[in-house]
mmCIF file of C-alpha atoms in Angstrom:
data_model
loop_
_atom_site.group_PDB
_atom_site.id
_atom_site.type_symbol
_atom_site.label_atom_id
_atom_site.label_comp_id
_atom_site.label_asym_id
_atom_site.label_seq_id
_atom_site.Cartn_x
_atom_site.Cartn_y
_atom_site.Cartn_z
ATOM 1 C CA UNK A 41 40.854 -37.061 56.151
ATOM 2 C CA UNK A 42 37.700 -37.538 53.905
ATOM 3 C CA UNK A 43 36.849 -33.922 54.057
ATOM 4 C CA UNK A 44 40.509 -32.470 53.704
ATOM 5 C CA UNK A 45 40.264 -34.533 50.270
ATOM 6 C CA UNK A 46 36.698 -32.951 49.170
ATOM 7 C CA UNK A 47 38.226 -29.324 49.835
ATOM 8 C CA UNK A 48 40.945 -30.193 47.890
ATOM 9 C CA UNK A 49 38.685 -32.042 45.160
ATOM 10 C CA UNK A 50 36.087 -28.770 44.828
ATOM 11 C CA UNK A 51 39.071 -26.473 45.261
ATOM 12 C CA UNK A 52 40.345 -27.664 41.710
ATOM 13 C CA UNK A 53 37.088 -28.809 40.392
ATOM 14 C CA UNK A 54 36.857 -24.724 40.613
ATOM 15 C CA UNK A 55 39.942 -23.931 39.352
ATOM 16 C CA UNK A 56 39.218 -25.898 36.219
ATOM 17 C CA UNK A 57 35.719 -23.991 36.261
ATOM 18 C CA UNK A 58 37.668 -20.569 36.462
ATOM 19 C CA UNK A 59 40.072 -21.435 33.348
ATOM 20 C CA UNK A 60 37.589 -22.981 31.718
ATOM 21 C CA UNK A 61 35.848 -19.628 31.833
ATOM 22 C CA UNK A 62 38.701 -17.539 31.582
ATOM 23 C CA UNK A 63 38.568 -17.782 27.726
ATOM 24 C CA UNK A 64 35.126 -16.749 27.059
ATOM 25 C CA UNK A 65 35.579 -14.168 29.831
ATOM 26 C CA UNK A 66 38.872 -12.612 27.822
ATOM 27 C CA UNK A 67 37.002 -12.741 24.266
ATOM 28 C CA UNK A 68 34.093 -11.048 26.425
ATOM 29 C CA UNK A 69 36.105 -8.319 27.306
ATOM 30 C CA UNK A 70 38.976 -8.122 24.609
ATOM 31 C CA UNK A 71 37.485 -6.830 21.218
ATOM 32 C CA UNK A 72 38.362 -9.225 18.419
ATOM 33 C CA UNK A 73 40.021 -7.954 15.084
ATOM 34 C CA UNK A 74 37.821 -6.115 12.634
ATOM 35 C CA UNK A 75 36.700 -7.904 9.698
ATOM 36 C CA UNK A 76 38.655 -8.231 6.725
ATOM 37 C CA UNK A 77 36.489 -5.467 4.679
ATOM 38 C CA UNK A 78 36.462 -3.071 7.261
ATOM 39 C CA UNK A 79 40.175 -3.050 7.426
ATOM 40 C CA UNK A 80 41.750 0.319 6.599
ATOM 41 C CA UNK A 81 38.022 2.023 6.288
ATOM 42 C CA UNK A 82 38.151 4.991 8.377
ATOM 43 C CA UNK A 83 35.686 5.151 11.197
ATOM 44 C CA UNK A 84 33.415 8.193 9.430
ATOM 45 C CA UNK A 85 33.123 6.565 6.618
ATOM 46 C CA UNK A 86 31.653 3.122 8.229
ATOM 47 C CA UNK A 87 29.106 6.304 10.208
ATOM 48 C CA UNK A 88 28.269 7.983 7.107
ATOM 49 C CA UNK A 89 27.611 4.769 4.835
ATOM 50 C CA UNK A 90 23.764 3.735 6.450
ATOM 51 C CA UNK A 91 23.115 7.781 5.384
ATOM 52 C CA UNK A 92 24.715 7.239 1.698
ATOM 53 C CA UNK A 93 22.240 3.925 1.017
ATOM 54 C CA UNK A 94 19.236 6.106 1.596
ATOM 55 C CA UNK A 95 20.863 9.517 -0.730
ATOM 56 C CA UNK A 96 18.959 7.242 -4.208
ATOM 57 C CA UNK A 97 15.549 6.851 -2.459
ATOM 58 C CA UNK A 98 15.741 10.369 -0.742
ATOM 59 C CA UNK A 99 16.030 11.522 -4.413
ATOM 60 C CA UNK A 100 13.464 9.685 -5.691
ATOM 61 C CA UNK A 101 11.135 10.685 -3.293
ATOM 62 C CA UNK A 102 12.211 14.426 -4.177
ATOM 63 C CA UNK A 103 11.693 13.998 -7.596
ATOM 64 C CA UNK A 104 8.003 12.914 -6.867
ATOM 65 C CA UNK A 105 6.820 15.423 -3.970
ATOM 66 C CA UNK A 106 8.822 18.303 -5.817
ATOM 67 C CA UNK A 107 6.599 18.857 -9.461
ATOM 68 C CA UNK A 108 3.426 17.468 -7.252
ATOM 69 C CA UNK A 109 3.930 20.028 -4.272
ATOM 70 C CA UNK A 110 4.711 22.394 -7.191
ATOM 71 C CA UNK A 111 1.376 21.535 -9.331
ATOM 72 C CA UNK A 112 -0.275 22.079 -5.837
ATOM 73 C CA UNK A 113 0.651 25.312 -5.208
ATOM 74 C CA UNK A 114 -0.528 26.176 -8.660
ATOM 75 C CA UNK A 115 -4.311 25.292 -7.664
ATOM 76 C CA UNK A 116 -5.038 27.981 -5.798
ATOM 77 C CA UNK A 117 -3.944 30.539 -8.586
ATOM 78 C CA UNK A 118 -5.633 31.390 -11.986
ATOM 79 C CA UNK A 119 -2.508 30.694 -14.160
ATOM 80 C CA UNK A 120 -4.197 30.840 -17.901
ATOM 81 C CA UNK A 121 -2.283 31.586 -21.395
ATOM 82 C CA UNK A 122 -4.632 34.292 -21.635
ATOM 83 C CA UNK A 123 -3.909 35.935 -18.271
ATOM 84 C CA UNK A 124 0.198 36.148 -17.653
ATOM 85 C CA UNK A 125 -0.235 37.767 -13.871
ATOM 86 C CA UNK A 126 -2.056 35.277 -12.465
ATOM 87 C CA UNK A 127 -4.148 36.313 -9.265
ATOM 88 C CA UNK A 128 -4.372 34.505 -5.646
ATOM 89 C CA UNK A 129 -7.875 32.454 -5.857
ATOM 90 C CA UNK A 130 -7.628 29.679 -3.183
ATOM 91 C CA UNK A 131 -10.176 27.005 -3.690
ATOM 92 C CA UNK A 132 -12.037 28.977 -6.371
ATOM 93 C CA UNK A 133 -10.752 26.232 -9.182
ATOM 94 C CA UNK A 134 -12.198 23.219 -7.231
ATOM 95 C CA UNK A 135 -15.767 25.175 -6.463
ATOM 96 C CA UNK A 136 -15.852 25.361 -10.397
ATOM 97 C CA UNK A 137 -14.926 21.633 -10.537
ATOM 98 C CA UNK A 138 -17.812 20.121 -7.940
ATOM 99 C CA UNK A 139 -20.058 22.881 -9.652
ATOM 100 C CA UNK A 140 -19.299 21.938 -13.469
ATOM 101 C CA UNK A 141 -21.390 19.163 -14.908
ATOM 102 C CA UNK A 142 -18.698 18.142 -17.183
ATOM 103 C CA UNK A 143 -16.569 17.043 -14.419
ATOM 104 C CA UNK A 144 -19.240 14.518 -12.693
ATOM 105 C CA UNK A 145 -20.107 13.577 -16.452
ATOM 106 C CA UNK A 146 -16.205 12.432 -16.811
ATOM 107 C CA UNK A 147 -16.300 11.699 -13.265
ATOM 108 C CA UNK A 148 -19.006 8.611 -14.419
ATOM 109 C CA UNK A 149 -17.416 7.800 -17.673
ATOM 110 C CA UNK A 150 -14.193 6.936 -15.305
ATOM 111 C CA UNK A 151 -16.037 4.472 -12.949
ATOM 112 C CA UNK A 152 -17.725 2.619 -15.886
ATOM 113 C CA UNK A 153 -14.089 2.207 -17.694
ATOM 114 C CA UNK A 154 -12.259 1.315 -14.383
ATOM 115 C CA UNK A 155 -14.920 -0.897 -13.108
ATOM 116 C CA UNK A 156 -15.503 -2.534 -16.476
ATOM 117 C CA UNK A 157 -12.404 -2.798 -17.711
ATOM 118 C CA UNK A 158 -11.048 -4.369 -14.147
ATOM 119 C CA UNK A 159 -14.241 -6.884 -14.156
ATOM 120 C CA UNK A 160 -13.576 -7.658 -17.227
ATOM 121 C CA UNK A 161 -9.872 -8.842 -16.814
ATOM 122 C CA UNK A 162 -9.998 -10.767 -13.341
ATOM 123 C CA UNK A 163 -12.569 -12.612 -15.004
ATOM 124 C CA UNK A 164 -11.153 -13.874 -18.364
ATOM 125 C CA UNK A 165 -7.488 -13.871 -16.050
ATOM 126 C CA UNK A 166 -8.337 -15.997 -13.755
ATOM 127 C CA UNK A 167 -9.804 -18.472 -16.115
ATOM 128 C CA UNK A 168 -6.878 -18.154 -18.799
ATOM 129 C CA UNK A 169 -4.726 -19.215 -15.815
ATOM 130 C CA UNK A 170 -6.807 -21.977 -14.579
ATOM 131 C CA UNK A 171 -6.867 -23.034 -18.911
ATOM 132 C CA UNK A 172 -2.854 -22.411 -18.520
ATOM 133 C CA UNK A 173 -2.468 -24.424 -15.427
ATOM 134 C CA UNK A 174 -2.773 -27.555 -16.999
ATOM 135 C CA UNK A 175 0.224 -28.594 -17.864
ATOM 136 C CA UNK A 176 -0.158 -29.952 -21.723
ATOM 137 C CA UNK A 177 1.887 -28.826 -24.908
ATOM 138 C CA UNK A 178 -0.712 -26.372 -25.863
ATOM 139 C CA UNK A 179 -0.909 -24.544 -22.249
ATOM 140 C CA UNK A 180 3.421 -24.022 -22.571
ATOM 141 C CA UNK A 181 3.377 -22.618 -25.902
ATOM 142 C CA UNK A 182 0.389 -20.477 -25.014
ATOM 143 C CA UNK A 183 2.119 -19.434 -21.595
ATOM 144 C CA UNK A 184 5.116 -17.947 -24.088
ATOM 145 C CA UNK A 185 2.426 -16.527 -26.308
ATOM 146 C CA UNK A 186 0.091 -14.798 -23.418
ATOM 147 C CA UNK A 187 2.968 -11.677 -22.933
ATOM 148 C CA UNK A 188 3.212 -10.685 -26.017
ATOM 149 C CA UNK A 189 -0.087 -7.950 -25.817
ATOM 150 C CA UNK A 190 2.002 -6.978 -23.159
ATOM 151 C CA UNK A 191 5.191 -6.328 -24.991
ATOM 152 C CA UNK A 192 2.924 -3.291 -26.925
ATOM 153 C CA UNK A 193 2.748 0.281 -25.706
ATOM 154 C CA UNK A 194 -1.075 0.734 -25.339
ATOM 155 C CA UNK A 195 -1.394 3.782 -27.562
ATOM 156 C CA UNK A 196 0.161 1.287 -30.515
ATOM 157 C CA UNK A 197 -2.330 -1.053 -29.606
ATOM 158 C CA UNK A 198 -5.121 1.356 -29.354
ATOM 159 C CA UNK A 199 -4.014 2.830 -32.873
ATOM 160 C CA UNK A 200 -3.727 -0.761 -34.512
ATOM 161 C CA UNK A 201 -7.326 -1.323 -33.132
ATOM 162 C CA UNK A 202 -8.141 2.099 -34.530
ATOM 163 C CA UNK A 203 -7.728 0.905 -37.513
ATOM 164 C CA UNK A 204 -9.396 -2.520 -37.156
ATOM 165 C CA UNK A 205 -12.564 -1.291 -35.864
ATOM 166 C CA UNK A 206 -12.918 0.826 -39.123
ATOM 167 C CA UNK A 207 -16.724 0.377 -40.656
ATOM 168 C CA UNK A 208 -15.703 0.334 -44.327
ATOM 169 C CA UNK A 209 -12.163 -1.022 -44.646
ATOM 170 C CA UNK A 210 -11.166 -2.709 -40.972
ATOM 171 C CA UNK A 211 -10.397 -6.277 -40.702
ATOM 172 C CA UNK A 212 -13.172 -6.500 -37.915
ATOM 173 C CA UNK A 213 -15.977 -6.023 -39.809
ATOM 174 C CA UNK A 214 -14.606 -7.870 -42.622
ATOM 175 C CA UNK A 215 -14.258 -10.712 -40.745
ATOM 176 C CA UNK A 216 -18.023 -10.608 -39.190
ATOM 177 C CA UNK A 217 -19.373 -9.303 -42.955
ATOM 178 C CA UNK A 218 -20.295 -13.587 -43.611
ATOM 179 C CA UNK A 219 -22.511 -13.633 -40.359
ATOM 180 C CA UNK A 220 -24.264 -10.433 -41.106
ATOM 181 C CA UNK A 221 -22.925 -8.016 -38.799
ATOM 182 C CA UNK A 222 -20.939 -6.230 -41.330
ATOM 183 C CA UNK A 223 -20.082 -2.253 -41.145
ATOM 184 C CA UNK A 224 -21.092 -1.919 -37.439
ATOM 185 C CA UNK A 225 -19.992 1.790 -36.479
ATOM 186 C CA UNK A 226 -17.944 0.604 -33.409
ATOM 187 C CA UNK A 227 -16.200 3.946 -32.432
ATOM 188 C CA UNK A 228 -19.017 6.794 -34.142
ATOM 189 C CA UNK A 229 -21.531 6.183 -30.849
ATOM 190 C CA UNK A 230 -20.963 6.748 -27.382
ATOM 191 C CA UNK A 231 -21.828 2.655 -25.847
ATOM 192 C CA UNK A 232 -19.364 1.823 -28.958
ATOM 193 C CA UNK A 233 -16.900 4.127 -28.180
ATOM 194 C CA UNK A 234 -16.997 2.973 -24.190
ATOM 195 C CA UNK A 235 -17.161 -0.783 -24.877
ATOM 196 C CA UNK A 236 -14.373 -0.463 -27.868
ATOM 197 C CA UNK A 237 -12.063 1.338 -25.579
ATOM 198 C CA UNK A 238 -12.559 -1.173 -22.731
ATOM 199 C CA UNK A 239 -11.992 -3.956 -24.926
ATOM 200 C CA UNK A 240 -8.892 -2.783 -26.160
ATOM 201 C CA UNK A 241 -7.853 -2.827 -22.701
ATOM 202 C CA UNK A 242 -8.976 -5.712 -21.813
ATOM 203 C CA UNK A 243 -6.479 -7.185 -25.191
ATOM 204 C CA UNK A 244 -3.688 -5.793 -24.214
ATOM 205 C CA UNK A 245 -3.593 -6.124 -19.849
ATOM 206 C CA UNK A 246 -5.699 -9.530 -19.495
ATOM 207 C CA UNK A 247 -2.587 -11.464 -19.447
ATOM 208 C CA UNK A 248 -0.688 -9.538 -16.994
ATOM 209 C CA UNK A 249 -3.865 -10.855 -14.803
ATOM 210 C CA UNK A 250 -3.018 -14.313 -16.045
ATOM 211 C CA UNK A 251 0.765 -14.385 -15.433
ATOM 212 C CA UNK A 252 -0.215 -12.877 -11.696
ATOM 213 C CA UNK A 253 -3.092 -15.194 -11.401
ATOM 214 C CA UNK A 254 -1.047 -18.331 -12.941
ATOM 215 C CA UNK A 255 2.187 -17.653 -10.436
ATOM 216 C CA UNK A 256 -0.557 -17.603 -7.171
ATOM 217 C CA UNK A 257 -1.908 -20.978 -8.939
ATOM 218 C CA UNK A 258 1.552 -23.017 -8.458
ATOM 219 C CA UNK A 259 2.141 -21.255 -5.377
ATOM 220 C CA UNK A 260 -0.487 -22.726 -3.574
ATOM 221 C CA UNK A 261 -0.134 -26.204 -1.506
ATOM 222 C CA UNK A 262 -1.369 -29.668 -3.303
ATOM 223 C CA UNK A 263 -2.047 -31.405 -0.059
ATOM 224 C CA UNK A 264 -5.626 -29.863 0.265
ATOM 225 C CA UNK A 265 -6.642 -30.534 -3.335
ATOM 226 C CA UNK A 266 -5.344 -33.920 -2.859
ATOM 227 C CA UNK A 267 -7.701 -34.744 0.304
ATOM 228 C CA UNK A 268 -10.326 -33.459 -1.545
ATOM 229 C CA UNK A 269 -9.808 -35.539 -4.366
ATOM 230 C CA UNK A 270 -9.862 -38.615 -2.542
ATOM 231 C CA UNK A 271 -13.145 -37.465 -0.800
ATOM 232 C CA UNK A 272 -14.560 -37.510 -4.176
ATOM 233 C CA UNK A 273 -14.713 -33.281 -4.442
ATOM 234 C CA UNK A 274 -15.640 -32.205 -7.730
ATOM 235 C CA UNK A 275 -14.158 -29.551 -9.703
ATOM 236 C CA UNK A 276 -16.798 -26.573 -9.017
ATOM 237 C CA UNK A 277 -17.016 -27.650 -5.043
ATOM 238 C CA UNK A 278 -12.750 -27.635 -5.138
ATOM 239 C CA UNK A 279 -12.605 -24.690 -7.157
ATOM 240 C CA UNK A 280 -15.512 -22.690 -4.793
ATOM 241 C CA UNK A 281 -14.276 -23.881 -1.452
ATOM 242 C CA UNK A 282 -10.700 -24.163 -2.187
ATOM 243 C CA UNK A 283 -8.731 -22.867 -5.220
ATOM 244 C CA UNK A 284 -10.285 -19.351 -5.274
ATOM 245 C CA UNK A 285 -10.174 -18.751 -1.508
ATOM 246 C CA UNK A 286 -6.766 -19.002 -1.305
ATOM 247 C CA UNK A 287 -6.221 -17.782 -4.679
ATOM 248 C CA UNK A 288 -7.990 -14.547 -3.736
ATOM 249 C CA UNK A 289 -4.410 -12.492 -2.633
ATOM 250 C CA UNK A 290 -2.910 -13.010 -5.671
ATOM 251 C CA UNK A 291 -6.181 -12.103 -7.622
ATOM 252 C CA UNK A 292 -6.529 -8.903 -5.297
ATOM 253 C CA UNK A 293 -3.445 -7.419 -6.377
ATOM 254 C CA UNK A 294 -4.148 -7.932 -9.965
ATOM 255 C CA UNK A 295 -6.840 -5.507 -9.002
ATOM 256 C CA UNK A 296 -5.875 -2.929 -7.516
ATOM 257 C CA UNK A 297 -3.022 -2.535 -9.811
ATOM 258 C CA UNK A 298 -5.402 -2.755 -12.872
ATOM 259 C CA UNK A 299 -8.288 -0.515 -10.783
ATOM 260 C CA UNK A 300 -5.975 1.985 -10.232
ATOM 261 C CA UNK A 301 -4.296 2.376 -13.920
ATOM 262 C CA UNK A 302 -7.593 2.144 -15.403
ATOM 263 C CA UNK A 303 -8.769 4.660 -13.290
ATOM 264 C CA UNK A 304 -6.454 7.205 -14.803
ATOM 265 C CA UNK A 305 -6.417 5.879 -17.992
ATOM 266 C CA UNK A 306 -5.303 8.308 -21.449
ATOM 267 C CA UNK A 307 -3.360 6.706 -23.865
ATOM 268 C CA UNK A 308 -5.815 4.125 -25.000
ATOM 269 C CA UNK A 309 -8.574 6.212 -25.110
ATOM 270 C CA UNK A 310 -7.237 9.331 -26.559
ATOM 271 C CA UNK A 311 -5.497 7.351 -29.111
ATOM 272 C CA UNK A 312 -8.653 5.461 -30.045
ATOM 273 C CA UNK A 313 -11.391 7.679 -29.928
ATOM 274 C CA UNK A 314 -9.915 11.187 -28.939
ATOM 275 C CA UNK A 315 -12.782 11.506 -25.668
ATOM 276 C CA UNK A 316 -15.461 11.291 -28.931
ATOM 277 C CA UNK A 317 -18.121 10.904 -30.109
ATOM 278 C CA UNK A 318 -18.881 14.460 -28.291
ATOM 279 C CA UNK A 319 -17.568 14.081 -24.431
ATOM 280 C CA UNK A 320 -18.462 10.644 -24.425
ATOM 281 C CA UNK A 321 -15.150 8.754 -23.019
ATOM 282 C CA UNK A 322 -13.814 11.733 -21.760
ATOM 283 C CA UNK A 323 -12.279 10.489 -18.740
ATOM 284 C CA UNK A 324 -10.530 13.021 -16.212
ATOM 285 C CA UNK A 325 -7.419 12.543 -16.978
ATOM 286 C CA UNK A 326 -8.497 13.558 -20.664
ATOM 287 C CA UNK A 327 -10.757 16.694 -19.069
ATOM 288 C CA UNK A 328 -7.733 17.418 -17.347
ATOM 289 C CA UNK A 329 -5.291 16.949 -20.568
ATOM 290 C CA UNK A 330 -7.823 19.050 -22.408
ATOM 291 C CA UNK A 331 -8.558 21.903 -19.334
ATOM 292 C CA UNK A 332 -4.413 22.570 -19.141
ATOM 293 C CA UNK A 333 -3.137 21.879 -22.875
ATOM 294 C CA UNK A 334 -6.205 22.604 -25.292
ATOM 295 C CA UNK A 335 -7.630 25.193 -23.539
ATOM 296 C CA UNK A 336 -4.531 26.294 -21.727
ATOM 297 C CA UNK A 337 -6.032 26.814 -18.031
ATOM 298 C CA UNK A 338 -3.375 25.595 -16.763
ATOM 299 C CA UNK A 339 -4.609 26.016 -12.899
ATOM 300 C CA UNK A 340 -7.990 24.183 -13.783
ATOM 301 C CA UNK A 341 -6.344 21.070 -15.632
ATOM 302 C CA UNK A 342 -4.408 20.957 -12.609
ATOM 303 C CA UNK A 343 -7.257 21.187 -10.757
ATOM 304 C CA UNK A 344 -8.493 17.814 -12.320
ATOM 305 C CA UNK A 345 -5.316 16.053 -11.402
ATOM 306 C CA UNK A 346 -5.058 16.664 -7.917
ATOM 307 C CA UNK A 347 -8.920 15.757 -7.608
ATOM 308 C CA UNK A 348 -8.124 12.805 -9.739
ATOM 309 C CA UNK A 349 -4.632 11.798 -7.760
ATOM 310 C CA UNK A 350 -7.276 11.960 -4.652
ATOM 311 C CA UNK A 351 -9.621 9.447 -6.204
ATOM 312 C CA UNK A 352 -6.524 6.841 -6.925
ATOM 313 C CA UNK A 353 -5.165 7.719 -3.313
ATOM 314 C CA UNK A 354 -8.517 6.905 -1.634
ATOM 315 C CA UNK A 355 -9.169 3.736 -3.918
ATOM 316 C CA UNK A 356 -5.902 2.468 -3.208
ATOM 317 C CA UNK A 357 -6.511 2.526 0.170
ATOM 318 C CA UNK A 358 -9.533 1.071 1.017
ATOM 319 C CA UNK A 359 -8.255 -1.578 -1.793
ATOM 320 C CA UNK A 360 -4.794 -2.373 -0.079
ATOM 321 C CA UNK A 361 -7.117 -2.732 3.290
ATOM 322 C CA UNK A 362 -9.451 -5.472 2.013
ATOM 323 C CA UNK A 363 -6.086 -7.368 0.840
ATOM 324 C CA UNK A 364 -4.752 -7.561 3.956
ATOM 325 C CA UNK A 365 -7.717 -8.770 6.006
ATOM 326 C CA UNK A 366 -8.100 -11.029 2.932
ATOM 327 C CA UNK A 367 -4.360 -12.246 4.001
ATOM 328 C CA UNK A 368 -4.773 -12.477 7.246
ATOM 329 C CA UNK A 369 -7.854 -14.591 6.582
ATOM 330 C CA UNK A 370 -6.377 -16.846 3.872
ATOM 331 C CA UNK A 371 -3.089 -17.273 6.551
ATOM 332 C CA UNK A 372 -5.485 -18.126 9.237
ATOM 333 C CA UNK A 373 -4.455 -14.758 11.634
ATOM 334 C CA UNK A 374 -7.166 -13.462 14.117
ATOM 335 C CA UNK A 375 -7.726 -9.858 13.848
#
């Protein structure tokens, strides 16, 4: 008797099993209705859509690889305005490159700008941001004030500097004329030209360093500065051990970005000093303005730029590769 009633109890124990299944079982198996959206889209056109979304960067990326694929091809020939049937030379227009003093001459005048001008900004950046971090009246309204070097197109500034740094009538001089340093020839020597040239960068892309460096500031967690503080950590011990170490990302990329513009910088210098005195801040992208338009050897000056793309390329590189074992280590990620 006892067992007839546990068949019949487990016999509908799995019957309520199998209906209770049944459900999940049909939606399994059954297709449900197509979303609202897709309704009335033809099948093709849901297959070609993924290929449509790429069509803009496809472009893009044609519009890039086309002229430089082109300007490469144009390397290995002598195109000139004196010589309208050019001739099949290969490599002979880098040989003269790595053989031409000018080039390693330019070659050093680049390193110095990039190098100095870069050094130059992470420094005075980084401590405009820690100045802006503070949160007082005068850090907002200088905050607002900070972009506005960046609302200028660099060969503006460089010409409004131009005129600045003038010996006889710029405001510059005028302005150090009471502590005796009146009429310095700031652009008419070749250190002057450099240093004028890097400080006109330095004006107009410090505070995109800032803004970079100020965002990775409020980014970064309060709870460590807060133990520290109650340990009785001073400011240079919280700012070593602390602050910049995980600050150093955001710093990084303010770096590269400003290494590898500055390495192929033009406007500001050509607009301020023209590659003068002599060859003096004649950068490669200038040799290389100079090689194709003055001079119109067109396959040399392009020449420069692929040698100079190669520079960026490599720098870029090894740059982006420090910055993310400097993420890793700031994240705490083995290697």
């Amino acid at each position: 008797m006892n067992s007839s009633t546990e068949a019949d109890h487990g016999a509908a124990s799995s019957d309520d099993a199998a209906v209770a299944g049944a459900p999940e079982k049909a939606s399994a198996a059954v297709p449900g209705p197509p979303a609202p959206a897709e309704r009335g889209v033809p099948k093709w056109r849901r297959t070609l859509r993924p290929y449509l979304l790429i069509v803009p960067a496809l472009l893009l990326t044609g519009g890039i690889l086309y002229p430089f694929g082109l300007g490469l091809y144009y390397t290995v020939f002598d195109f000139a305005a004196s010589k309208p049937q050019p001739d099949f030379v290969g490599l002979e227009n880098y040989r003269r490159i790595f053989t031409d003093s000018s080039f390693w001459d330019s070659a050093w005048v680049t390193v110095l700008y990039a190098v100095g001008a870069a050094a130059v900004e992470t420094v005075l950046g980084v401590a405009v941001a820690l100045l802006l971090h503070r949160s007082t009246l005068v850090g907002r309204v200088l905050e607002k004030v900070l972009i506005l070097p960046l609302m200028i197109a660099p060969v503006i500034a460089a010409i409004i500097w131009k005129l600045m740094l003038q010996p006889s009538v710029g405001v510059v001089n005028y302005l150090l004329r009471p502590f005796g340093l009146g009429g310095v020839q700031w652009t008419d020597t070749p250190t002057g030209a450099l240093l004028s040239s890097i400080a006109v960068d330095v004006w107009v892309y410090t505070p995109f360093v800032a803004i970079l460096a100020l965002a990775g500031l409020r980014s970064l967690p309060t709870s460590p500065f807060e133990a520290a503080a109650v340990d009785g950590a001073g400011w240079w011990f919280t700012f070593r051990k602390l602050t910049m170490p995980m600050l150093w990302p955001y710093v990084l990329v303010a770096v590269i970005f400003r290494f590898m513009d500055s390495l192929k910088v033009f406007d500001i210098i050509y607009a301020l000093t023209e590659g003068g005195p002599g060859d003096s801040t004649v950068v490669l992208q200038i040799r290389a303005y100079l090689e194709a338009i003055r001079f119109q050897r067109y396959s040399f000056g392009l020449s420069y730029m692929i040698v100079l793309w190669a520079v960026v390329y490599l720098a870029a590189m090894v740059l982006v590769r420090y910055l993310g074992r400097i993420q890793n280590r700031a994240a705490e990620v083995p290697k």
